[in-house]
């Protein structure tokens, strides 16, 4: 996802906007956030079942994520009269989503996955919003088992950028569908930028839900650093 202009937006605005658009929250959100939420919604809604499943898998959607989406789907239309049985119905819906192939999903199943992805992608947008000041400059990453490394020269200083598993972070919830290119254990990630002898100046940020999100955020941060909008 492209980086977002910071402007008047605050982290949480995009997530709130997706819930407003889903009819689950009554709140005022800045127009740019609502536009971003609409873009997320349209992107998700345009996908067929197979592509919808692939996006949910790539986004490392967890069972708790699906449970939220299922509950949100069941709550629509009777927010003021919540049925105690809705919780059980939501769990049943989640079971069916995880056990059936996408071609056997019904309307309620796809609606629940839609709602889940609205929120998941909005959370990622909010995370990137915290560090994005402009379109990031892509870095030349070297990837190994311990993470990813890159470097950037700003002025006369060489900055080393490292993306690694977040220190002292609890293992993230297991994704529902295992992605063949990622470890079975879903982990949190962080980025770290250092410069000078023995990493004299250093800054880190995280956790992020995926290595991809952490790398994007690091590129946003190094771009802001090069433009003089922040310092280590």
mmCIF file of C-alpha atoms in Angstrom, residues 23-203:
data_model
loop_
_atom_site.group_PDB
_atom_site.id
_atom_site.type_symbol
_atom_site.label_atom_id
_atom_site.label_comp_id
_atom_site.label_asym_id
_atom_site.label_seq_id
_atom_site.Cartn_x
_atom_site.Cartn_y
_atom_site.Cartn_z
ATOM 1 C CA UNK A 23 -21.985 1.088 9.785
ATOM 2 C CA UNK A 24 -20.359 -0.057 13.026
ATOM 3 C CA UNK A 25 -19.291 3.293 14.444
ATOM 4 C CA UNK A 26 -20.744 6.787 14.539
ATOM 5 C CA UNK A 27 -17.826 9.204 14.504
ATOM 6 C CA UNK A 28 -16.366 12.130 12.614
ATOM 7 C CA UNK A 29 -13.170 11.329 10.734
ATOM 8 C CA UNK A 30 -11.036 13.557 8.468
ATOM 9 C CA UNK A 31 -12.013 13.349 4.774
ATOM 10 C CA UNK A 32 -8.590 11.920 3.740
ATOM 11 C CA UNK A 33 -9.121 9.030 6.149
ATOM 12 C CA UNK A 34 -12.567 8.351 4.742
ATOM 13 C CA UNK A 35 -11.128 8.393 1.219
ATOM 14 C CA UNK A 36 -8.465 5.885 2.253
ATOM 15 C CA UNK A 37 -11.096 3.679 3.889
ATOM 16 C CA UNK A 38 -13.223 3.810 0.743
ATOM 17 C CA UNK A 39 -10.205 2.796 -1.366
ATOM 18 C CA UNK A 40 -9.558 -0.175 0.944
ATOM 19 C CA UNK A 41 -13.215 -1.176 0.816
ATOM 20 C CA UNK A 42 -13.438 -0.979 -2.976
ATOM 21 C CA UNK A 43 -10.202 -2.930 -3.405
ATOM 22 C CA UNK A 44 -11.455 -5.728 -1.157
ATOM 23 C CA UNK A 45 -14.980 -5.771 -2.608
ATOM 24 C CA UNK A 46 -13.687 -6.128 -6.163
ATOM 25 C CA UNK A 47 -11.984 -9.452 -5.397
ATOM 26 C CA UNK A 48 -13.469 -12.834 -6.217
ATOM 27 C CA UNK A 49 -13.507 -15.596 -3.559
ATOM 28 C CA UNK A 50 -10.118 -17.076 -4.540
ATOM 29 C CA UNK A 51 -8.358 -13.691 -4.574
ATOM 30 C CA UNK A 52 -10.136 -12.689 -1.363
ATOM 31 C CA UNK A 53 -8.784 -15.811 0.325
ATOM 32 C CA UNK A 54 -5.294 -15.150 -1.065
ATOM 33 C CA UNK A 55 -5.315 -11.594 0.315
ATOM 34 C CA UNK A 56 -6.497 -12.829 3.731
ATOM 35 C CA UNK A 57 -3.700 -15.397 3.737
ATOM 36 C CA UNK A 58 -1.065 -12.854 2.650
ATOM 37 C CA UNK A 59 -2.274 -10.430 5.348
ATOM 38 C CA UNK A 60 -1.740 -13.170 7.978
ATOM 39 C CA UNK A 61 -5.372 -12.951 9.135
ATOM 40 C CA UNK A 62 -5.842 -14.731 12.470
ATOM 41 C CA UNK A 63 -8.843 -16.513 13.916
ATOM 42 C CA UNK A 64 -9.457 -13.563 16.249
ATOM 43 C CA UNK A 65 -9.442 -11.257 13.214
ATOM 44 C CA UNK A 66 -12.066 -13.438 11.533
ATOM 45 C CA UNK A 67 -14.121 -13.554 14.732
ATOM 46 C CA UNK A 68 -14.238 -9.744 14.744
ATOM 47 C CA UNK A 69 -15.286 -9.698 11.079
ATOM 48 C CA UNK A 70 -17.970 -12.329 11.638
ATOM 49 C CA UNK A 71 -19.355 -10.455 14.653
ATOM 50 C CA UNK A 72 -19.353 -7.189 12.715
ATOM 51 C CA UNK A 73 -21.261 -8.839 9.881
ATOM 52 C CA UNK A 74 -23.896 -10.284 12.228
ATOM 53 C CA UNK A 75 -24.282 -6.975 14.093
ATOM 54 C CA UNK A 76 -25.196 -4.991 11.006
ATOM 55 C CA UNK A 77 -28.794 -3.860 10.996
ATOM 56 C CA UNK A 78 -29.497 -4.473 14.695
ATOM 57 C CA UNK A 79 -26.729 -2.670 16.593
ATOM 58 C CA UNK A 80 -29.128 -1.650 19.343
ATOM 59 C CA UNK A 81 -30.526 -5.142 19.867
ATOM 60 C CA UNK A 82 -27.552 -7.434 20.139
ATOM 61 C CA UNK A 83 -28.529 -11.089 20.480
ATOM 62 C CA UNK A 84 -26.524 -13.133 23.054
ATOM 63 C CA UNK A 85 -26.484 -15.934 20.486
ATOM 64 C CA UNK A 86 -24.554 -13.731 18.050
ATOM 65 C CA UNK A 87 -21.268 -14.745 19.680
ATOM 66 C CA UNK A 88 -21.969 -18.419 19.060
ATOM 67 C CA UNK A 89 -23.149 -17.675 15.529
ATOM 68 C CA UNK A 90 -19.949 -15.726 14.858
ATOM 69 C CA UNK A 91 -17.790 -18.643 15.998
ATOM 70 C CA UNK A 92 -19.797 -20.989 13.788
ATOM 71 C CA UNK A 93 -19.274 -18.655 10.865
ATOM 72 C CA UNK A 94 -15.517 -18.566 11.525
ATOM 73 C CA UNK A 95 -15.407 -22.382 11.656
ATOM 74 C CA UNK A 96 -17.142 -22.584 8.293
ATOM 75 C CA UNK A 97 -14.808 -20.006 6.721
ATOM 76 C CA UNK A 98 -11.696 -21.862 7.846
ATOM 77 C CA UNK A 99 -13.007 -25.328 6.952
ATOM 78 C CA UNK A 100 -14.497 -24.575 3.537
ATOM 79 C CA UNK A 101 -12.688 -23.758 0.322
ATOM 80 C CA UNK A 102 -13.405 -20.231 -0.991
ATOM 81 C CA UNK A 103 -15.602 -21.578 -3.802
ATOM 82 C CA UNK A 104 -17.955 -22.942 -1.136
ATOM 83 C CA UNK A 105 -18.269 -19.683 0.820
ATOM 84 C CA UNK A 106 -21.720 -18.123 0.956
ATOM 85 C CA UNK A 107 -22.646 -14.453 1.189
ATOM 86 C CA UNK A 108 -22.239 -14.327 4.974
ATOM 87 C CA UNK A 109 -18.780 -15.905 4.742
ATOM 88 C CA UNK A 110 -17.484 -13.440 2.153
ATOM 89 C CA UNK A 111 -19.059 -10.524 4.054
ATOM 90 C CA UNK A 112 -17.208 -11.594 7.192
ATOM 91 C CA UNK A 113 -13.884 -11.854 5.330
ATOM 92 C CA UNK A 114 -14.564 -8.456 3.724
ATOM 93 C CA UNK A 115 -15.096 -6.866 7.144
ATOM 94 C CA UNK A 116 -11.979 -8.564 8.500
ATOM 95 C CA UNK A 117 -9.812 -7.241 5.680
ATOM 96 C CA UNK A 118 -11.263 -3.716 5.920
ATOM 97 C CA UNK A 119 -9.987 -3.606 9.471
ATOM 98 C CA UNK A 120 -6.711 -5.484 8.901
ATOM 99 C CA UNK A 121 -5.658 -3.264 5.999
ATOM 100 C CA UNK A 122 -6.782 -0.143 7.859
ATOM 101 C CA UNK A 123 -4.614 -1.133 10.825
ATOM 102 C CA UNK A 124 -1.659 -1.485 8.466
ATOM 103 C CA UNK A 125 -2.447 1.924 6.947
ATOM 104 C CA UNK A 126 -2.547 3.434 10.451
ATOM 105 C CA UNK A 127 0.820 1.862 11.268
ATOM 106 C CA UNK A 128 2.416 3.298 8.154
ATOM 107 C CA UNK A 129 0.750 6.649 8.827
ATOM 108 C CA UNK A 130 2.796 7.030 11.995
ATOM 109 C CA UNK A 131 6.064 7.256 10.059
ATOM 110 C CA UNK A 132 5.044 8.221 6.515
ATOM 111 C CA UNK A 133 5.781 11.797 5.494
ATOM 112 C CA UNK A 134 6.189 11.271 1.756
ATOM 113 C CA UNK A 135 6.490 8.513 -0.809
ATOM 114 C CA UNK A 136 9.399 6.416 0.503
ATOM 115 C CA UNK A 137 12.586 5.860 -1.469
ATOM 116 C CA UNK A 138 13.008 2.112 -2.091
ATOM 117 C CA UNK A 139 16.131 0.626 -0.506
ATOM 118 C CA UNK A 140 18.284 -2.216 -1.790
ATOM 119 C CA UNK A 141 17.512 -4.897 0.799
ATOM 120 C CA UNK A 142 19.603 -7.969 1.529
ATOM 121 C CA UNK A 143 17.425 -10.642 3.091
ATOM 122 C CA UNK A 144 18.612 -13.560 5.216
ATOM 123 C CA UNK A 145 17.220 -15.797 7.952
ATOM 124 C CA UNK A 146 17.701 -13.060 10.568
ATOM 125 C CA UNK A 147 15.790 -10.351 8.696
ATOM 126 C CA UNK A 148 16.700 -7.739 6.092
ATOM 127 C CA UNK A 149 19.522 -5.179 5.858
ATOM 128 C CA UNK A 150 20.081 -2.043 3.805
ATOM 129 C CA UNK A 151 22.139 1.134 3.982
ATOM 130 C CA UNK A 152 21.726 4.750 2.971
ATOM 131 C CA UNK A 153 24.164 7.669 2.785
ATOM 132 C CA UNK A 154 22.746 10.924 4.116
ATOM 133 C CA UNK A 155 25.188 13.804 3.877
ATOM 134 C CA UNK A 156 28.490 12.111 4.692
ATOM 135 C CA UNK A 157 27.050 9.633 7.188
ATOM 136 C CA UNK A 158 26.288 6.018 6.386
ATOM 137 C CA UNK A 159 23.110 4.760 8.034
ATOM 138 C CA UNK A 160 22.530 1.067 8.494
ATOM 139 C CA UNK A 161 18.930 -0.126 8.415
ATOM 140 C CA UNK A 162 17.928 -3.445 9.926
ATOM 141 C CA UNK A 163 14.539 -5.136 9.932
ATOM 142 C CA UNK A 164 14.366 -7.969 12.433
ATOM 143 C CA UNK A 165 12.002 -9.834 14.693
ATOM 144 C CA UNK A 166 10.848 -7.530 17.472
ATOM 145 C CA UNK A 167 12.829 -7.868 20.684
ATOM 146 C CA UNK A 168 10.913 -8.927 23.789
ATOM 147 C CA UNK A 169 7.719 -9.173 21.764
ATOM 148 C CA UNK A 170 5.243 -11.924 22.441
ATOM 149 C CA UNK A 171 4.695 -14.231 19.476
ATOM 150 C CA UNK A 172 1.862 -12.919 17.357
ATOM 151 C CA UNK A 173 -1.300 -14.936 16.944
ATOM 152 C CA UNK A 174 -1.055 -17.721 14.399
ATOM 153 C CA UNK A 175 -2.532 -16.907 10.987
ATOM 154 C CA UNK A 176 -5.489 -19.039 9.927
ATOM 155 C CA UNK A 177 -3.918 -19.990 6.608
ATOM 156 C CA UNK A 178 -0.220 -20.760 6.422
ATOM 157 C CA UNK A 179 1.698 -18.889 3.723
ATOM 158 C CA UNK A 180 4.376 -21.084 2.086
ATOM 159 C CA UNK A 181 6.920 -18.239 1.962
ATOM 160 C CA UNK A 182 6.689 -17.298 5.634
ATOM 161 C CA UNK A 183 7.470 -19.197 8.850
ATOM 162 C CA UNK A 184 4.579 -21.111 10.397
ATOM 163 C CA UNK A 185 4.999 -19.063 13.569
ATOM 164 C CA UNK A 186 3.771 -15.528 12.904
ATOM 165 C CA UNK A 187 6.033 -12.980 14.598
ATOM 166 C CA UNK A 188 6.171 -9.247 15.153
ATOM 167 C CA UNK A 189 8.859 -7.161 13.423
ATOM 168 C CA UNK A 190 10.715 -3.915 14.042
ATOM 169 C CA UNK A 191 13.094 -1.646 12.141
ATOM 170 C CA UNK A 192 16.310 -0.139 13.459
ATOM 171 C CA UNK A 193 18.377 2.705 11.953
ATOM 172 C CA UNK A 194 21.914 3.329 13.231
ATOM 173 C CA UNK A 195 24.838 5.558 12.239
ATOM 174 C CA UNK A 196 28.357 6.344 13.408
ATOM 175 C CA UNK A 197 30.979 4.191 15.120
ATOM 176 C CA UNK A 198 29.479 1.503 17.337
ATOM 177 C CA UNK A 199 26.000 2.669 16.357
ATOM 178 C CA UNK A 200 26.485 5.957 18.201
ATOM 179 C CA UNK A 201 23.106 7.265 17.017
ATOM 180 C CA UNK A 202 20.340 4.700 16.868
ATOM 181 C CA UNK A 203 16.559 4.616 16.613
#
